[in-house]
Coordinates of C-alpha atoms and ligand atoms in Angstrom, one line a residue:
M1 CA 9.2 0.4 -5.0
A2 CA 6.6 0.5 -7.8
D3 CA 5.1 -2.7 -6.5
V4 CA 4.7 -1.1 -3.0
R5 CA 3.2 2.1 -4.5
R6 CA 0.7 0.1 -6.5
K7 CA -0.2 -1.9 -3.5
Q8 CA -0.8 1.2 -1.5
A9 CA -3.3 2.3 -4.1
M10 CA -5.1 -1.1 -4.1
Q11 CA -6.3 -2.9 -1.0
P12 CA -3.7 -1.0 1.1
G13 CA -4.9 -2.7 4.3
M14 CA -3.6 -6.0 2.9
F15 CA 0.1 -5.0 3.1
F16 CA 1.6 -6.0 6.4
V17 CA 4.9 -5.2 8.1
A18 CA 6.4 -6.6 11.3
E19 CA 8.2 -4.1 13.4
D20 CA 10.8 -4.4 16.2
R21 CA 11.5 -1.1 18.0
D22 CA 10.4 1.0 15.0
H23 CA 12.4 -1.0 12.5
V24 CA 10.6 -3.0 9.8
V25 CA 11.8 -6.7 10.1
G26 CA 9.3 -8.4 7.9
T27 CA 6.7 -7.9 5.2
V28 CA 3.9 -9.7 3.4
M29 CA 1.5 -8.6 0.7
A30 CA -1.9 -10.1 0.2
G31 CA -4.8 -9.5 -2.1
Y32 CA -8.3 -10.9 -2.8
D33 CA -9.6 -10.8 -6.4
G34 CA -13.0 -12.1 -5.5
H35 CA -12.1 -15.7 -6.4
R36 CA -8.7 -16.4 -4.8
G37 CA -6.6 -14.8 -2.2
W38 CA -2.9 -14.3 -3.0
I39 CA 0.2 -13.9 -0.8
H40 CA 3.3 -12.3 -2.2
Y41 CA 6.6 -11.0 -0.9
L42 CA 6.9 -12.8 2.4
A43 CA 10.3 -11.8 3.8
V44 CA 11.8 -11.6 7.2
S45 CA 15.1 -9.8 7.9
D46 CA 18.1 -12.2 8.5
D47 CA 18.5 -11.4 12.2
H48 CA 14.8 -12.0 12.9
R49 CA 14.4 -15.3 11.1
G50 CA 13.4 -18.4 13.1
T51 CA 11.6 -16.4 15.7
G52 CA 8.0 -16.7 14.5
V53 CA 7.8 -13.5 12.4
G54 CA 7.1 -15.3 9.2
R55 CA 4.3 -17.4 10.7
A56 CA 2.8 -14.3 12.3
L57 CA 2.8 -12.4 8.9
V58 CA 1.2 -15.4 7.0
E59 CA -1.4 -15.8 9.7
E60 CA -2.2 -12.1 9.6
A61 CA -2.6 -12.2 5.9
E62 CA -4.8 -15.3 6.1
S63 CA -7.0 -13.8 8.7
A64 CA -7.5 -10.6 6.7
L65 CA -8.4 -12.7 3.6
R66 CA -10.8 -14.8 5.6
A67 CA -12.5 -11.7 6.9
L68 CA -13.1 -10.7 3.2
G69 CA -14.8 -14.1 2.5
C70 CA -11.9 -15.5 0.6
P71 CA -12.3 -19.3 0.3
K72 CA -8.7 -20.2 -0.8
V73 CA -5.3 -18.6 -0.6
Q74 CA -2.6 -19.3 -3.2
L75 CA 1.0 -18.3 -3.7
Q76 CA 3.9 -18.7 -6.1
V77 CA 7.3 -19.9 -5.0
R78 CA 10.4 -20.4 -7.1
P79 CA 10.9 -24.2 -7.4
D80 CA 14.5 -23.9 -5.9
N81 CA 13.4 -22.0 -2.8
S82 CA 13.1 -25.1 -0.7
N83 CA 13.4 -23.1 2.6
V84 CA 10.1 -21.2 2.0
I85 CA 8.4 -24.2 0.4
G86 CA 9.2 -26.1 3.7
L87 CA 7.8 -23.2 5.7
Y88 CA 4.6 -23.0 3.7
E89 CA 4.1 -26.8 3.9
H90 CA 4.6 -26.6 7.6
L91 CA 1.8 -24.0 7.7
G92 CA -0.6 -26.2 5.8
Y93 CA 0.0 -25.2 2.2
A94 CA 0.2 -28.0 -0.5
P95 CA 1.5 -27.7 -4.0
Y96 CA -0.8 -28.1 -7.0
E97 CA -0.1 -28.6 -10.6
A98 CA -0.5 -25.5 -12.8
I99 CA 1.4 -23.6 -15.4
N100 CA 2.0 -20.0 -14.5
M101 CA 1.5 -17.6 -17.4
G102 CA 1.9 -13.9 -17.4
K103 CA 1.9 -10.9 -19.6
R104 CA 3.4 -7.6 -18.6
L105 CA 1.0 -4.7 -19.1
V106 CA 3.3 -1.9 -17.7
V107 CA 7.0 -1.9 -18.2
D108 CA 8.7 -0.5 -15.1
D109 CA 11.8 1.7 -15.4
Ligands
COA201 C1 10.9 -17.9 4.6 C2 11.0 -16.8 5.7 C3 10.0 -15.7 5.4 C4 10.7 -17.5 7.0 O1 10.5 -16.6 8.0 P1 10.8 -16.9 9.6 O2 10.4 -15.7 10.4 O3 12.2 -17.4 9.7 O4 9.8 -18.1 9.9 P2 9.2 -18.5 11.3 O5 10.2 -18.4 12.3 O6 7.9 -17.7 11.6 O7 8.8 -20.0 11.1 C5 7.4 -20.4 11.1 C6 7.3 -21.9 11.2 O8 7.8 -22.6 10.0 C7 8.7 -23.5 10.4 N1 9.7 -23.5 9.3 C8 10.5 -22.5 8.8 N2 11.2 -22.9 7.8 C9 10.9 -24.2 7.6 C10 11.3 -25.2 6.6 N3 12.2 -24.9 5.7 N4 10.8 -26.4 6.7 C11 9.9 -26.7 7.6 N5 9.4 -25.9 8.6 C12 9.9 -24.6 8.5 C13 9.3 -23.0 11.7 O9 9.9 -24.1 12.4 C14 8.1 -22.5 12.4 O10 7.4 -23.5 13.0 P3 6.5 -23.3 14.3 O11 5.8 -21.9 14.1 O12 5.5 -24.4 14.3 O13 7.4 -23.3 15.5 C15 12.4 -16.2 5.8 O14 13.4 -17.3 5.8 C16 12.8 -15.3 4.6 O15 12.6 -14.1 4.6 N6 13.4 -15.9 3.5 C17 13.8 -15.2 2.4 C18 12.7 -14.5 1.6 C19 11.9 -15.5 0.8 O16 12.5 -16.5 0.2 N7 10.6 -15.3 0.7 C20 9.7 -16.1 -0.1 C21 9.2 -15.4 -1.3 S1 8.0 -16.4 -2.1

């Protein structure tokens, strides 16, 4: 929840949910740092997968990033998540070599 709270404080219009009869059935979070756009936390509920919700969420995030002038969107996927890798490749994403590095600045409870 801390991640959602932080997102609501920073570019809140870039946090998208898909709804079906008032129930959230999918989410995606996007952000633009002035250089690259990022997509995080794409997820669709089990009973709505395979119906186009994931594509709609990614395309909504892309179009919001494009509207901000973002030239390239990137994302991180765990190497063993072949399902989502397949989806992103299908939607035009290609892998590129890089080493991800991170440093935690705030330790969540
Ligand atoms: C990955 C996930 C979001 C896909 O959502 P979804 O709603 O089932 O995807 P869609 O039905 O919108 O599929 C979009 C397109 O991708 C294609 N696709 C989906 N999975 C694919 C795969 N593994 N390989 C190739 N194409 C794939 C679909 O056929 C569809 O094609 P079309 O639009 O041209 O007909 C969903 O399975 C999920 O929530 N997974 C668990 C969470 C997760 O791992 N998130 C990623 C965190 S990085």
